[in-house]
Short mmCIF file of C-alpha atoms and ligand atoms in Angstrom, two decimals:
data_model
loop_
_atom_site.label_atom_id
_atom_site.label_comp_id
_atom_site.label_asym_id
_atom_site.label_seq_id
_atom_site.Cartn_x
_atom_site.Cartn_y
_atom_site.Cartn_z
CA MET A 1 -206.96 112.18 -71.78
CA LEU A 2 -206.14 113.86 -68.45
CA VAL A 3 -204.21 111.61 -66.07
CA LEU A 4 -203.34 112.17 -62.41
CA GLY A 5 -200.03 110.56 -61.41
CA ILE A 6 -199.19 109.61 -57.82
CA GLU A 7 -195.71 108.57 -56.66
CA SER A 8 -195.20 107.20 -53.13
CA SER A 9 -192.68 104.36 -53.39
CA CYS A 10 -190.14 105.72 -50.90
CA ASP A 11 -189.57 109.08 -49.19
CA GLU A 12 -191.09 111.46 -51.72
CA SER A 13 -194.78 112.21 -52.26
CA GLY A 14 -195.15 113.30 -55.88
CA VAL A 15 -198.26 114.20 -57.89
CA ALA A 16 -198.68 115.38 -61.47
CA LEU A 17 -201.25 116.05 -64.19
CA TYR A 18 -200.41 114.78 -67.67
CA ASP A 19 -202.65 115.58 -70.63
CA THR A 20 -202.04 113.29 -73.60
CA ASP A 21 -202.76 116.21 -75.98
CA LYS A 22 -201.12 119.09 -74.12
CA GLY A 23 -198.32 117.29 -72.26
CA LEU A 24 -197.37 117.85 -68.63
CA LEU A 25 -199.67 120.45 -67.06
CA ALA A 26 -198.29 120.60 -63.54
CA HIS A 27 -196.49 118.59 -60.91
CA SER A 28 -195.52 118.97 -57.28
CA LEU A 29 -193.43 117.13 -54.78
CA TYR A 30 -193.12 116.89 -51.03
CA SER A 31 -189.81 115.46 -49.88
CA GLN A 32 -189.56 113.70 -46.50
CA ILE A 33 -185.79 114.21 -46.27
CA GLU A 34 -185.99 116.25 -43.04
CA LEU A 35 -188.22 113.64 -41.42
CA HIS A 36 -185.69 110.84 -41.96
CA ALA A 37 -182.46 112.86 -41.60
CA GLU A 38 -182.09 112.31 -37.86
CA TYR A 39 -182.21 108.52 -38.39
CA GLY A 40 -179.59 108.59 -41.17
CA GLY A 41 -181.88 106.82 -43.65
CA VAL A 42 -185.52 106.19 -44.58
CA VAL A 43 -187.70 104.80 -41.77
CA PRO A 44 -190.43 102.91 -43.69
CA GLU A 45 -193.25 103.35 -41.16
CA LEU A 46 -192.64 107.10 -40.87
CA ALA A 47 -192.60 107.31 -44.66
CA SER A 48 -196.02 105.62 -44.99
CA ARG A 49 -197.60 107.82 -42.34
CA ASP A 50 -196.27 110.97 -43.97
CA HIS A 51 -197.55 109.94 -47.41
CA ILE A 52 -201.01 109.56 -45.84
CA LYS A 53 -200.81 113.14 -44.53
CA LYS A 54 -199.42 114.73 -47.66
CA ILE A 55 -200.83 113.10 -50.81
CA THR A 56 -204.47 114.22 -50.64
CA PRO A 57 -203.66 117.90 -49.95
CA LEU A 58 -201.04 117.78 -52.74
CA ILE A 59 -203.67 116.47 -55.19
CA LYS A 60 -206.17 119.18 -54.14
CA GLU A 61 -203.57 121.94 -54.57
CA LEU A 62 -202.41 120.55 -57.90
CA LEU A 63 -205.92 120.47 -59.37
CA ALA A 64 -206.71 123.93 -57.99
CA SER A 65 -203.51 125.33 -59.55
CA GLN A 66 -204.91 124.37 -62.98
CA ASN A 67 -208.54 125.35 -62.20
CA LEU A 68 -209.45 121.68 -62.54
CA GLN A 69 -211.57 119.34 -60.45
CA LEU A 70 -211.47 115.64 -59.73
CA SER A 71 -214.35 115.19 -62.17
CA ASP A 72 -212.09 116.46 -65.01
CA LEU A 73 -209.79 113.45 -64.65
CA ASP A 74 -209.95 110.64 -67.22
CA GLY A 75 -207.55 108.25 -65.51
CA ILE A 76 -205.24 107.69 -62.55
CA ALA A 77 -201.70 106.31 -62.49
CA TYR A 78 -200.02 105.37 -59.23
CA THR A 79 -196.72 103.65 -58.43
CA ALA A 80 -197.47 99.99 -57.75
CA GLY A 81 -193.84 98.92 -57.16
CA PRO A 82 -191.03 98.26 -56.59
CA GLY A 83 -190.63 100.13 -53.32
CA LEU A 84 -191.52 100.13 -49.63
CA ILE A 85 -194.71 98.14 -49.12
CA GLY A 86 -196.36 100.57 -46.69
CA ALA A 87 -195.49 103.61 -48.78
CA LEU A 88 -196.74 101.91 -51.95
CA LEU A 89 -199.99 100.93 -50.22
CA VAL A 90 -200.79 104.57 -49.53
CA GLY A 91 -200.50 105.70 -53.16
CA ALA A 92 -202.23 102.57 -54.43
CA SER A 93 -205.15 102.94 -51.98
CA ILE A 94 -205.66 106.62 -52.78
CA GLY A 95 -205.32 106.06 -56.54
CA ARG A 96 -207.61 103.05 -56.67
CA SER A 97 -210.25 104.59 -54.38
CA LEU A 98 -210.36 107.82 -56.37
CA ALA A 99 -210.69 105.88 -59.61
CA LEU A 100 -213.48 103.74 -58.20
CA GLY A 101 -215.33 106.79 -56.85
CA LEU A 102 -214.93 108.71 -60.11
CA ASN A 103 -215.64 105.66 -62.26
CA ILE A 104 -212.47 106.10 -64.31
CA PRO A 105 -209.64 103.61 -65.03
CA ALA A 106 -206.52 103.37 -62.89
CA VAL A 107 -203.20 101.75 -63.67
CA GLY A 108 -200.41 100.61 -61.34
CA VAL A 109 -197.12 101.89 -62.76
CA HIS A 110 -193.70 100.27 -62.41
CA HIS A 111 -191.51 102.85 -60.63
CA MET A 112 -188.47 102.04 -62.78
CA GLU A 113 -190.51 102.29 -65.98
CA GLY A 114 -191.44 105.76 -64.73
CA HIS A 115 -187.74 106.64 -64.36
CA LEU A 116 -186.96 105.06 -67.72
CA LEU A 117 -189.58 107.17 -69.48
CA ALA A 118 -188.82 110.43 -67.61
CA PRO A 119 -186.62 111.65 -70.53
CA MET A 120 -189.79 111.45 -72.68
CA LEU A 121 -191.08 114.47 -70.74
CA GLU A 122 -188.38 116.53 -72.45
CA ASP A 123 -188.31 118.12 -75.87
CA PRO A 124 -187.08 116.57 -78.14
CA GLN A 125 -188.28 113.18 -76.95
CA PRO A 126 -185.84 110.32 -77.48
CA THR A 127 -187.38 107.69 -79.75
CA PRO A 128 -187.01 103.96 -79.10
CA PRO A 129 -185.02 101.85 -79.69
CA PHE A 130 -182.52 103.26 -77.19
CA ILE A 131 -180.29 102.17 -74.35
CA ALA A 132 -181.24 103.42 -70.90
CA LEU A 133 -178.91 103.70 -67.95
CA LEU A 134 -181.08 103.50 -64.83
CA VAL A 135 -179.16 104.66 -61.80
CA SER A 136 -181.18 105.13 -58.64
CA GLY A 137 -180.96 104.37 -54.94
CA GLY A 138 -182.31 100.86 -55.41
CA HIS A 139 -181.32 99.92 -58.96
CA THR A 140 -178.46 100.16 -61.41
CA MET A 141 -179.15 98.67 -64.79
CA LEU A 142 -178.60 99.01 -68.48
CA VAL A 143 -181.81 98.37 -70.37
CA GLU A 144 -182.47 98.05 -74.07
CA VAL A 145 -185.76 99.82 -74.71
CA LYS A 146 -187.12 98.33 -77.93
CA SER A 147 -190.51 99.98 -77.61
CA LEU A 148 -192.74 101.12 -74.79
CA GLY A 149 -192.98 98.30 -72.26
CA ASN A 150 -190.57 96.08 -74.16
CA TYR A 151 -187.46 96.14 -71.99
CA GLN A 152 -184.46 93.85 -72.01
CA ILE A 153 -182.03 94.06 -69.12
CA LEU A 154 -178.48 94.02 -70.55
CA GLY A 155 -176.70 94.31 -67.24
CA GLU A 156 -177.33 95.21 -63.61
CA SER A 157 -175.66 95.61 -60.26
CA LEU A 158 -174.78 92.37 -58.53
CA ASP A 159 -174.70 94.11 -55.14
CA ASP A 160 -175.15 97.80 -54.21
CA ALA A 161 -176.93 100.13 -56.60
CA ALA A 162 -174.94 103.22 -57.64
CA GLY A 163 -177.08 105.52 -55.46
CA GLU A 164 -176.83 103.11 -52.55
CA ALA A 165 -173.02 103.13 -52.94
CA PHE A 166 -173.08 106.95 -52.82
CA ASP A 167 -175.33 106.91 -49.74
CA LYS A 168 -173.34 104.25 -47.84
CA THR A 169 -169.99 105.83 -48.70
CA ALA A 170 -171.28 109.23 -47.55
CA LYS A 171 -172.31 107.62 -44.26
CA LEU A 172 -168.83 106.10 -43.80
CA LEU A 173 -167.33 109.55 -44.34
CA ASP A 174 -169.82 111.00 -41.85
CA LEU A 175 -171.42 113.27 -44.44
CA GLY A 176 -175.03 112.79 -43.38
CA TYR A 177 -178.19 111.96 -45.29
CA PRO A 178 -179.08 111.92 -48.13
CA GLY A 179 -175.57 110.95 -49.07
CA GLY A 180 -175.51 111.21 -52.85
CA PRO A 181 -175.83 114.97 -53.34
CA VAL A 182 -173.64 115.74 -50.27
CA LEU A 183 -170.85 113.44 -51.43
CA ALA A 184 -171.09 114.87 -54.96
CA ALA A 185 -170.78 118.42 -53.60
CA LEU A 186 -167.71 117.46 -51.55
CA ALA A 187 -166.16 115.67 -54.55
CA GLU A 188 -166.23 118.97 -56.43
CA LYS A 189 -163.80 120.38 -53.86
CA GLY A 190 -161.51 117.35 -54.20
CA GLU A 191 -158.58 116.88 -56.52
CA SER A 192 -158.74 114.13 -59.08
CA GLY A 193 -155.89 111.59 -59.13
CA VAL A 194 -154.64 111.98 -55.55
CA TYR A 195 -156.18 108.59 -54.82
CA THR A 196 -157.04 105.97 -57.40
CA PHE A 197 -159.95 103.62 -56.84
CA PRO A 198 -160.72 100.50 -58.91
CA ARG A 199 -163.26 100.56 -61.77
CA PRO A 200 -165.09 97.37 -60.75
CA MET A 201 -165.85 94.72 -63.39
CA THR A 202 -164.62 96.82 -66.31
CA ASP A 203 -161.69 94.51 -67.07
CA ARG A 204 -163.96 91.64 -68.07
CA PRO A 205 -166.65 91.41 -70.71
CA GLY A 206 -170.29 91.99 -69.85
CA LEU A 207 -172.49 94.78 -68.61
CA ASP A 208 -173.02 93.94 -64.94
CA PHE A 209 -171.87 96.22 -62.14
CA SER A 210 -170.54 95.78 -58.62
CA PHE A 211 -170.19 98.85 -56.43
CA SER A 212 -170.07 97.42 -52.92
CA GLY A 213 -166.25 97.08 -52.89
CA LEU A 214 -165.84 100.82 -53.42
CA LYS A 215 -167.24 101.70 -50.02
CA THR A 216 -164.73 99.41 -48.27
CA PHE A 217 -162.00 100.93 -50.41
CA THR A 218 -163.17 104.37 -49.29
CA LEU A 219 -163.11 103.40 -45.63
CA THR A 220 -159.60 101.90 -45.70
CA THR A 221 -158.27 104.83 -47.74
CA TRP A 222 -159.77 107.27 -45.25
CA GLN A 223 -158.40 105.36 -42.25
CA LYS A 224 -154.89 105.36 -43.74
CA SER A 225 -155.01 109.08 -44.62
CA ALA A 226 -154.18 112.05 -42.38
CA GLN A 227 -157.96 112.60 -42.19
CA THR A 228 -157.90 116.31 -43.07
CA ASP A 229 -160.88 118.01 -44.75
CA GLN A 230 -158.93 118.05 -48.03
CA ASP A 231 -158.23 114.29 -47.70
CA LYS A 232 -161.95 113.71 -47.32
CA ALA A 233 -162.71 115.78 -50.41
CA ASN A 234 -159.98 114.00 -52.41
CA ILE A 235 -161.37 110.61 -51.37
CA ALA A 236 -164.92 111.68 -52.27
CA ARG A 237 -163.55 112.74 -55.66
CA ALA A 238 -161.72 109.42 -56.16
CA PHE A 239 -164.94 107.53 -55.30
CA GLN A 240 -167.04 109.62 -57.69
CA ASP A 241 -164.40 109.35 -60.46
CA ALA A 242 -164.53 105.55 -60.09
CA VAL A 243 -168.35 105.35 -60.24
CA VAL A 244 -168.59 107.79 -63.15
CA ASP A 245 -165.83 106.09 -65.16
CA THR A 246 -167.35 102.66 -64.57
CA LEU A 247 -170.79 103.82 -65.71
CA PHE A 248 -169.22 105.54 -68.74
CA ILE A 249 -167.29 102.41 -69.80
CA LYS A 250 -170.37 100.19 -69.49
CA CYS A 251 -172.65 102.65 -71.35
CA LYS A 252 -170.15 102.85 -74.20
CA ARG A 253 -169.97 99.06 -74.30
CA ALA A 254 -173.76 98.69 -74.26
CA LEU A 255 -174.16 101.13 -77.18
CA GLN A 256 -171.49 99.32 -79.21
CA GLN A 257 -172.84 95.89 -78.40
CA SER A 258 -176.41 96.71 -79.37
CA ASN A 259 -175.44 98.89 -82.31
CA CYS A 260 -177.52 101.72 -80.95
CA ASN A 261 -176.69 105.43 -80.96
CA THR A 262 -179.11 106.81 -78.38
CA LEU A 263 -178.52 106.73 -74.65
CA VAL A 264 -181.02 107.85 -72.06
CA ILE A 265 -180.06 108.47 -68.42
CA ALA A 266 -182.61 108.10 -65.66
CA GLY A 267 -182.82 107.86 -61.87
CA GLY A 268 -181.48 109.92 -58.98
CA VAL A 269 -177.77 109.44 -59.72
CA GLY A 270 -178.53 110.89 -63.17
CA ALA A 271 -178.60 114.24 -61.33
CA ASN A 272 -174.84 113.91 -60.75
CA LYS A 273 -173.08 116.72 -62.62
CA GLN A 274 -169.84 114.86 -63.26
CA LEU A 275 -171.74 111.87 -64.65
CA ARG A 276 -173.83 114.11 -66.93
CA ASN A 277 -170.73 115.87 -68.28
CA LYS A 278 -168.85 112.65 -68.87
CA LEU A 279 -171.73 110.85 -70.60
CA ALA A 280 -172.56 113.88 -72.74
CA ALA A 281 -169.10 113.40 -74.32
CA LEU A 282 -170.05 109.94 -75.66
CA ASP A 283 -170.24 109.62 -79.42
CA ALA A 284 -174.04 109.14 -79.28
CA LYS A 285 -177.27 111.06 -78.80
CA VAL A 286 -177.44 111.39 -75.02
CA SER A 287 -180.67 112.43 -73.36
CA PHE A 288 -181.15 113.42 -69.72
CA PRO A 289 -184.32 114.39 -67.93
CA ARG A 290 -184.16 117.76 -66.12
CA LEU A 291 -182.74 117.38 -62.59
CA GLU A 292 -186.11 117.33 -60.81
CA PHE A 293 -187.24 114.43 -63.04
CA CYS A 294 -184.07 112.38 -62.34
CA THR A 295 -185.06 111.86 -58.71
CA ASP A 296 -188.47 110.51 -57.70
CA ASN A 297 -191.42 112.56 -58.97
CA GLY A 298 -195.08 112.27 -59.91
CA ALA A 299 -194.61 113.47 -63.51
CA MET A 300 -192.85 110.30 -64.66
CA ILE A 301 -195.60 108.16 -63.14
CA ALA A 302 -198.34 110.27 -64.77
CA TYR A 303 -196.56 109.95 -68.13
CA ALA A 304 -195.91 106.19 -67.96
CA GLY A 305 -199.48 105.58 -66.74
CA ALA A 306 -200.98 107.85 -69.40
CA MET A 307 -199.20 105.90 -72.17
CA ARG A 308 -200.60 102.64 -70.79
CA LEU A 309 -204.11 104.01 -70.23
CA LEU A 310 -204.13 105.48 -73.72
CA ALA A 311 -203.27 102.04 -75.07
CA GLY A 312 -206.29 100.66 -73.22
CA ALA A 313 -204.74 99.25 -70.04
CA ALA A 314 -207.52 97.78 -67.96
CA GLU A 315 -206.86 96.50 -64.47
CA ALA A 316 -209.17 94.98 -61.89
CA PRO A 317 -210.04 97.37 -59.05
CA VAL A 318 -207.68 95.65 -56.62
CA ILE A 319 -205.16 97.32 -54.31
CA LYS A 320 -202.11 95.14 -54.76
CA PRO A 321 -198.70 96.81 -54.60
CA CYS A 322 -195.63 94.81 -55.67
CA PRO A 323 -192.59 95.66 -53.52
CA ARG A 324 -190.50 93.44 -55.83
CA TRP A 325 -191.23 93.58 -59.54
CA PRO A 326 -188.67 92.81 -62.30
CA ILE A 327 -188.96 95.41 -65.07
CA ASP A 328 -188.60 92.84 -67.86
CA GLU A 329 -191.88 91.23 -66.71
CA LEU A 330 -193.88 94.25 -67.91
CA SER A 331 -196.21 93.88 -70.85
CA ALA A 332 -195.42 95.76 -74.05
CA VAL A 333 -197.60 98.75 -74.94
CA GLU A 334 -198.95 98.12 -78.41
CA GLU A 335 -200.50 101.44 -79.33
CA VAL A 336 -199.24 104.84 -78.34
CA GLY A 337 -201.22 107.90 -79.30
O1 KG4 B 401 -184.29 107.70 -58.25
P1 KG4 B 401 -184.21 108.15 -56.84
O2 KG4 B 401 -184.73 109.52 -56.48
O3 KG4 B 401 -184.90 107.15 -55.88
C1 KG4 B 401 -184.91 105.77 -56.07
O4 KG4 B 401 -185.77 105.29 -56.83
O5 KG4 B 401 -184.00 105.15 -55.48
O6 KG4 B 401 -182.65 108.04 -56.48
C2 KG4 B 401 -182.17 108.40 -55.22
C3 KG4 B 401 -180.68 108.13 -55.22
C4 KG4 B 401 -180.08 108.25 -53.83
O7 KG4 B 401 -179.23 107.15 -53.60
C5 KG4 B 401 -179.30 109.56 -53.91
O8 KG4 B 401 -178.20 109.59 -53.03
C6 KG4 B 401 -178.86 109.55 -55.36
O9 KG4 B 401 -179.99 109.07 -56.06
N1 KG4 B 401 -178.51 110.90 -55.84
C7 KG4 B 401 -177.28 111.25 -56.26
C8 KG4 B 401 -177.33 112.62 -56.60
N2 KG4 B 401 -178.62 113.06 -56.39
C9 KG4 B 401 -179.32 111.99 -55.93
N3 KG4 B 401 -176.16 110.52 -56.37
C10 KG4 B 401 -175.05 111.15 -56.85
N4 KG4 B 401 -175.02 112.47 -57.18
C11 KG4 B 401 -176.12 113.23 -57.08
N5 KG4 B 401 -176.08 114.53 -57.41
ZN1 ZN B 402 -186.79 106.24 -57.94
#
């Protein structure tokens, strides 16, 4: 079964072709980072308009790169939520209309399920049950993946998501947009231990997170410092050390608590080098998607959708994105080919 995946939940237009026999055939991405940079964050209306311009040409190029045509497709998967409503509407409208015109099934994919399953695009594939750490710009959660579609949230952020904390802290330090990668690069130049930040909510039981206090801590530390370039780098390092340590402590706890020995990392913050190194040292099988599949992409949507279509997912031909959509409300996938 050949499935076209379309991702348009935020500021990245992603498309991919996943063949359930041959695996991932091709994928491509257009990032809107430059478009939003001058505003210091994503402007939803600009994002929607840009998805409209970019997605159809991306699909045409993708098919041409594989000498394939629309008529070769057996199914379409598009991100139905959570995300920006206008941006989601674009992918959903294109996906649904194509499916209707081609008389093939389409499925609306949960963006976070896409992230969660992105490590399945790698070889060897992790096999459920496993614990997944989802760390993106909008979500931070620990999920027990019992089987495909059967997800139990063990803990989540009570305020800012990890990526959001990176982005907001980067803004406070005047590092520009997108904050995560820039702050991470600066942290590499910083010295560990010059400043010590709290590891929020690690001194009490449970698997929830709270990252919003760290940005205030960053601001006051910066204001009290001599404000040299090295101070900034040291503060960036202290912030990153705190986030990484906190995520490490909670992952270790989640594995122990659920008696599981496989951890999967997903979402944009999963691209963070220090986090990858630290988690790789856990006494467990730790699986990361390649860097380009940590951040938003079409491949994860094509894969998640293909698994559901293969299991016979049938949805009414209705364009109905869900900007808010709890991941534990998804239906379990019974058969996987
Ligand atoms: O998963 P993603 O691409 O989009 C969402 O679904 O949110 O994640 C984007 C988030 C942003 O907050 C970005 O700053 C963060 O991931 N991010 C990073 C790194 N690369 C991306 N955070 C820390 N270190 C990185 N290297
Ligand atoms: Zn994402």
